[in-house]
mmCIF file of C-alpha atoms in Angstrom:
data_model
loop_
_atom_site.group_PDB
_atom_site.id
_atom_site.type_symbol
_atom_site.label_atom_id
_atom_site.label_comp_id
_atom_site.label_asym_id
_atom_site.label_seq_id
_atom_site.Cartn_x
_atom_site.Cartn_y
_atom_site.Cartn_z
ATOM 1 C CA MET A 1174 13.289 36.342 41.481
ATOM 2 C CA SER A 1175 14.909 39.787 41.068
ATOM 3 C CA SER A 1176 17.493 40.394 38.361
ATOM 4 C CA ASP A 1177 20.262 40.732 40.985
ATOM 5 C CA ALA A 1178 19.264 37.494 42.689
ATOM 6 C CA ALA A 1179 19.198 35.706 39.342
ATOM 7 C CA LEU A 1180 22.641 37.089 38.445
ATOM 8 C CA PHE A 1181 24.039 36.025 41.807
ATOM 9 C CA LEU A 1182 22.690 32.509 41.386
ATOM 10 C CA ARG A 1183 24.079 32.166 37.853
ATOM 11 C CA GLN A 1184 27.508 33.457 38.859
ATOM 12 C CA TRP A 1185 27.524 31.246 41.956
ATOM 13 C CA MET A 1186 26.758 28.186 39.827
ATOM 14 C CA ARG A 1187 29.682 29.071 37.555
ATOM 15 C CA SER A 1188 32.170 29.813 40.336
ATOM 16 C CA PRO A 1189 30.949 29.084 43.890
ATOM 17 C CA ALA A 1190 34.445 29.530 45.348
ATOM 18 C CA THR A 1191 34.644 33.182 44.298
ATOM 19 C CA VAL A 1192 30.999 34.296 44.480
ATOM 20 C CA GLY A 1193 30.311 32.430 47.727
ATOM 21 C CA ALA A 1194 26.598 33.323 48.055
ATOM 22 C CA VAL A 1195 23.441 32.358 46.215
ATOM 23 C CA ALA A 1196 21.689 35.696 46.860
ATOM 24 C CA PRO A 1197 22.628 39.340 47.528
ATOM 25 C CA SER A 1198 22.952 40.490 51.145
ATOM 26 C CA SER A 1199 20.058 42.308 52.799
ATOM 27 C CA ARG A 1200 19.905 46.023 53.562
ATOM 28 C CA ARG A 1201 19.893 45.216 57.279
ATOM 29 C CA LEU A 1202 23.169 43.356 56.950
ATOM 30 C CA ALA A 1203 24.543 46.216 54.845
ATOM 31 C CA GLY A 1204 23.691 48.634 57.649
ATOM 32 C CA ALA A 1205 25.494 46.512 60.228
ATOM 33 C CA VAL A 1206 28.601 45.994 58.076
ATOM 34 C CA THR A 1207 28.996 49.662 57.159
ATOM 35 C CA ALA A 1208 28.404 51.035 60.672
ATOM 36 C CA PRO A 1209 32.075 52.065 61.264
ATOM 37 C CA ILE A 1210 32.091 54.596 58.405
ATOM 38 C CA PRO A 1211 32.659 57.992 60.025
ATOM 39 C CA ARG A 1212 29.996 60.668 59.689
ATOM 40 C CA ARG A 1213 32.510 63.463 59.097
ATOM 41 C CA GLY A 1214 35.674 64.026 57.116
ATOM 42 C CA ASP A 1215 36.834 62.456 53.875
ATOM 43 C CA PRO A 1216 37.530 58.821 54.694
ATOM 44 C CA VAL A 1217 39.001 56.240 52.357
ATOM 45 C CA VAL A 1218 36.559 53.341 52.353
ATOM 46 C CA VAL A 1219 37.528 50.066 50.689
ATOM 47 C CA GLU A 1220 34.879 47.517 49.802
ATOM 48 C CA LEU A 1221 35.975 43.955 49.016
ATOM 49 C CA GLY A 1222 33.749 41.506 47.150
ATOM 50 C CA ALA A 1223 31.250 44.197 46.214
ATOM 51 C CA GLY A 1224 28.961 41.852 44.236
ATOM 52 C CA THR A 1225 25.893 43.594 42.834
ATOM 53 C CA GLY A 1226 26.225 46.557 45.195
ATOM 54 C CA VAL A 1227 24.040 46.188 48.287
ATOM 55 C CA PHE A 1228 26.924 47.276 50.527
ATOM 56 C CA THR A 1229 28.052 49.761 47.861
ATOM 57 C CA ALA A 1230 24.750 51.641 47.974
ATOM 58 C CA GLU A 1231 24.824 51.853 51.764
ATOM 59 C CA ILE A 1232 28.438 53.053 51.776
ATOM 60 C CA GLN A 1233 27.543 55.764 49.271
ATOM 61 C CA ARG A 1234 24.550 56.797 51.361
ATOM 62 C CA ARG A 1235 26.706 57.121 54.476
ATOM 63 C CA LEU A 1236 29.494 58.977 52.670
ATOM 64 C CA GLY A 1237 27.134 61.442 51.018
ATOM 65 C CA GLY A 1238 29.715 62.466 48.422
ATOM 66 C CA ARG A 1239 32.668 62.572 50.830
ATOM 67 C CA GLY A 1240 35.961 60.704 50.677
ATOM 68 C CA HIS A 1241 37.094 57.973 48.290
ATOM 69 C CA HIS A 1242 35.181 54.711 47.844
ATOM 70 C CA LEU A 1243 37.160 51.908 46.213
ATOM 71 C CA ALA A 1244 35.098 48.804 45.387
ATOM 72 C CA VAL A 1245 37.036 45.636 44.476
ATOM 73 C CA GLU A 1246 35.140 42.818 42.752
ATOM 74 C CA ILE A 1247 36.907 39.870 41.126
ATOM 75 C CA ASN A 1248 33.931 38.898 38.921
ATOM 76 C CA PRO A 1249 34.140 41.083 35.769
ATOM 77 C CA ARG A 1250 30.397 40.889 35.029
ATOM 78 C CA MET A 1251 29.451 42.035 38.515
ATOM 79 C CA ALA A 1252 32.154 44.731 38.457
ATOM 80 C CA GLY A 1253 30.756 46.098 35.190
ATOM 81 C CA LEU A 1254 27.231 46.166 36.574
ATOM 82 C CA LEU A 1255 28.473 47.903 39.722
ATOM 83 C CA ALA A 1256 30.354 50.590 37.783
ATOM 84 C CA ALA A 1257 27.286 51.331 35.663
ATOM 85 C CA ARG A 1258 25.044 51.662 38.715
ATOM 86 C CA HIS A 1259 27.452 53.726 40.804
ATOM 87 C CA PRO A 1260 29.490 56.051 38.563
ATOM 88 C CA ARG A 1261 30.896 57.926 41.579
ATOM 89 C CA VAL A 1262 32.465 54.748 42.964
ATOM 90 C CA ASP A 1263 35.995 53.720 41.978
ATOM 91 C CA VAL A 1264 35.245 50.151 40.829
ATOM 92 C CA VAL A 1265 38.025 47.769 39.891
ATOM 93 C CA ALA A 1266 37.798 44.152 38.699
ATOM 94 C CA ALA A 1267 40.689 42.623 40.615
ATOM 95 C CA ASP A 1268 41.777 40.134 43.261
ATOM 96 C CA ALA A 1269 41.393 41.597 46.755
ATOM 97 C CA ALA A 1270 44.859 40.266 47.626
ATOM 98 C CA ARG A 1271 46.233 43.094 45.426
ATOM 99 C CA LEU A 1272 44.703 45.728 47.686
ATOM 100 C CA PRO A 1273 47.968 47.420 48.811
ATOM 101 C CA PHE A 1274 48.991 47.848 45.164
ATOM 102 C CA LEU A 1275 45.524 49.125 44.181
ATOM 103 C CA LEU A 1276 45.691 51.855 46.826
ATOM 104 C CA ARG A 1277 49.268 52.851 45.941
ATOM 105 C CA GLU A 1278 48.227 53.012 42.278
ATOM 106 C CA ARG A 1279 45.658 55.643 43.260
ATOM 107 C CA GLY A 1280 48.018 57.618 45.476
ATOM 108 C CA LEU A 1281 46.160 56.597 48.636
ATOM 109 C CA ALA A 1282 48.237 55.989 51.765
ATOM 110 C CA GLY A 1283 45.767 53.579 53.339
ATOM 111 C CA ALA A 1284 42.142 52.869 54.252
ATOM 112 C CA ASP A 1285 40.105 54.232 57.135
ATOM 113 C CA VAL A 1286 37.480 51.501 56.811
ATOM 114 C CA VAL A 1287 37.620 48.152 55.016
ATOM 115 C CA VAL A 1288 34.230 46.516 54.416
ATOM 116 C CA SER A 1289 34.297 42.944 53.201
ATOM 117 C CA GLY A 1290 31.665 40.865 51.449
ATOM 118 C CA LEU A 1291 34.152 38.109 50.632
ATOM 119 C CA PRO A 1292 33.128 34.459 51.181
ATOM 120 C CA TRP A 1293 35.827 33.707 53.768
ATOM 121 C CA ALA A 1294 34.573 30.234 54.673
ATOM 122 C CA ALA A 1295 34.844 29.183 51.013
ATOM 123 C CA PHE A 1296 38.562 29.978 50.870
ATOM 124 C CA PRO A 1297 41.423 27.617 51.766
ATOM 125 C CA ASP A 1298 43.777 28.583 54.585
ATOM 126 C CA ASP A 1299 46.477 30.164 52.407
ATOM 127 C CA VAL A 1300 43.938 32.401 50.627
ATOM 128 C CA GLN A 1301 42.403 33.527 53.918
ATOM 129 C CA VAL A 1302 45.851 34.428 55.234
ATOM 130 C CA ALA A 1303 46.853 36.293 52.058
ATOM 131 C CA LEU A 1304 43.646 38.321 52.025
ATOM 132 C CA LEU A 1305 43.861 39.245 55.710
ATOM 133 C CA ASP A 1306 47.502 40.225 55.213
ATOM 134 C CA ALA A 1307 46.419 42.540 52.381
ATOM 135 C CA VAL A 1308 43.738 44.100 54.588
ATOM 136 C CA ARG A 1309 46.086 44.657 57.519
ATOM 137 C CA ALA A 1310 48.714 46.159 55.221
ATOM 138 C CA VAL A 1311 46.445 49.085 54.284
ATOM 139 C CA MET A 1312 45.052 49.767 57.763
ATOM 140 C CA GLY A 1313 46.374 52.349 60.192
ATOM 141 C CA PRO A 1314 46.052 51.935 63.983
ATOM 142 C CA ASP A 1315 42.643 53.671 64.034
ATOM 143 C CA ALA A 1316 41.157 51.942 60.991
ATOM 144 C CA ALA A 1317 38.256 49.503 61.143
ATOM 145 C CA PHE A 1318 37.623 46.221 59.344
ATOM 146 C CA THR A 1319 34.188 44.610 59.081
ATOM 147 C CA THR A 1320 33.040 41.407 57.475
ATOM 148 C CA PHE A 1321 30.234 38.914 57.967
ATOM 149 C CA ALA A 1322 29.660 35.197 58.314
ATOM 150 C CA TYR A 1323 26.608 32.989 58.010
ATOM 151 C CA GLY A 1324 25.250 31.739 61.297
ATOM 152 C CA PHE A 1325 24.681 28.162 60.138
ATOM 153 C CA ALA A 1326 28.363 27.804 59.198
ATOM 154 C CA ARG A 1327 30.013 29.370 62.258
ATOM 155 C CA HIS A 1328 30.994 25.990 63.772
ATOM 156 C CA LEU A 1329 32.313 24.457 60.544
ATOM 157 C CA PRO A 1330 36.128 24.078 60.279
ATOM 158 C CA PRO A 1331 36.705 26.854 57.659
ATOM 159 C CA ALA A 1332 34.663 29.375 59.664
ATOM 160 C CA ARG A 1333 36.403 28.439 62.937
ATOM 161 C CA ARG A 1334 39.779 28.743 61.218
ATOM 162 C CA PHE A 1335 38.860 32.201 59.940
ATOM 163 C CA ARG A 1336 37.794 33.294 63.416
ATOM 164 C CA ARG A 1337 41.206 32.227 64.784
ATOM 165 C CA LEU A 1338 42.952 34.092 61.974
ATOM 166 C CA LEU A 1339 40.962 37.227 62.799
ATOM 167 C CA SER A 1340 42.023 37.003 66.450
ATOM 168 C CA ASN A 1341 45.640 36.609 65.365
ATOM 169 C CA ALA A 1342 45.423 39.550 62.957
ATOM 170 C CA PHE A 1343 43.617 42.069 65.203
ATOM 171 C CA GLU A 1344 43.758 43.006 68.857
ATOM 172 C CA GLU A 1345 40.007 43.605 68.979
ATOM 173 C CA VAL A 1346 37.433 41.331 67.325
ATOM 174 C CA VAL A 1347 33.750 41.595 68.252
ATOM 175 C CA ALA A 1348 30.930 39.517 66.794
ATOM 176 C CA GLY A 1349 27.655 41.410 66.413
ATOM 177 C CA ARG A 1350 24.108 40.136 66.817
ATOM 178 C CA THR A 1351 22.593 37.836 64.232
ATOM 179 C CA VAL A 1352 20.814 39.621 61.377
ATOM 180 C CA TRP A 1353 17.804 37.349 61.008
ATOM 181 C CA GLY A 1354 16.419 39.281 58.038
ATOM 182 C CA ASN A 1355 19.318 38.153 55.843
ATOM 183 C CA LEU A 1356 19.176 35.045 53.636
ATOM 184 C CA PRO A 1357 20.689 33.046 55.242
ATOM 185 C CA PRO A 1358 20.930 34.738 58.683
ATOM 186 C CA ALA A 1359 24.340 36.294 59.255
ATOM 187 C CA PHE A 1360 26.370 38.172 61.841
ATOM 188 C CA VAL A 1361 29.088 40.796 61.545
ATOM 189 C CA TYR A 1362 32.690 40.758 62.778
ATOM 190 C CA HIS A 1363 34.030 44.169 63.818
ATOM 191 C CA ALA A 1364 37.847 44.247 64.003
ATOM 192 C CA ARG A 1365 40.247 47.021 65.012
ATOM 193 C CA ARG A 1366 43.909 47.582 65.851
ATOM 194 C CA PRO A 1367 45.764 45.316 63.390
ATOM 195 C CA ARG A 1368 48.655 43.420 64.935
ATOM 196 C CA PRO A 1369 52.217 43.587 63.539
ATOM 197 C CA ALA A 1370 52.866 41.044 60.781
ATOM 198 C CA ALA A 1371 55.137 38.838 62.893
ATOM 199 C CA GLU A 1372 52.603 38.682 65.724
ATOM 200 C CA ALA A 1373 49.698 38.053 63.365
ATOM 201 C CA GLY A 1374 51.495 35.042 61.933
ATOM 202 C CA ARG A 1375 51.460 33.150 65.226
ATOM 203 C CA PRO A 1376 49.099 30.187 65.374
ATOM 204 C CA GLY A 1377 45.898 30.768 67.371
#
């Protein structure tokens, strides 16, 4: 077992509700999740639930030194590891629900891309809503939001509830193909055009 996999397992055993996975995501999944990052310009890319940095490394590769990369990780041990590995990344150990404040604190008006590794299906309804509200609050009309879900759980009540919340929060939600090389297999949600707050609050 790799050191990252062992760390993930230990942290998951301590707090499964916040870590949400027993192993790091694969590079194939990282490629699918980070696909909306533009190839030009200086985008603001926000990464939620950065973990040990599989998505972080792919975001940095795609940015190639451009823009601003803010990585939010609630687990202090993982955040410290991430900051040591990626000194060019703005890593903060914080709750993702504080995202609007974290951007304002850095003088950033909003995010061009929000990439999420958060364990949505592990969260209760009120936490899912609060986190999606925080994401929408920092997105302009042309921004993109991506996250993933495990295929085996897509029909379970928490996953179905999250899918309805996504549809309420965004005008466009597309589910990508299953990434079979991930453990467990996963698929990516691509969301654009956040709805106004009042509209997003309607039941789906």
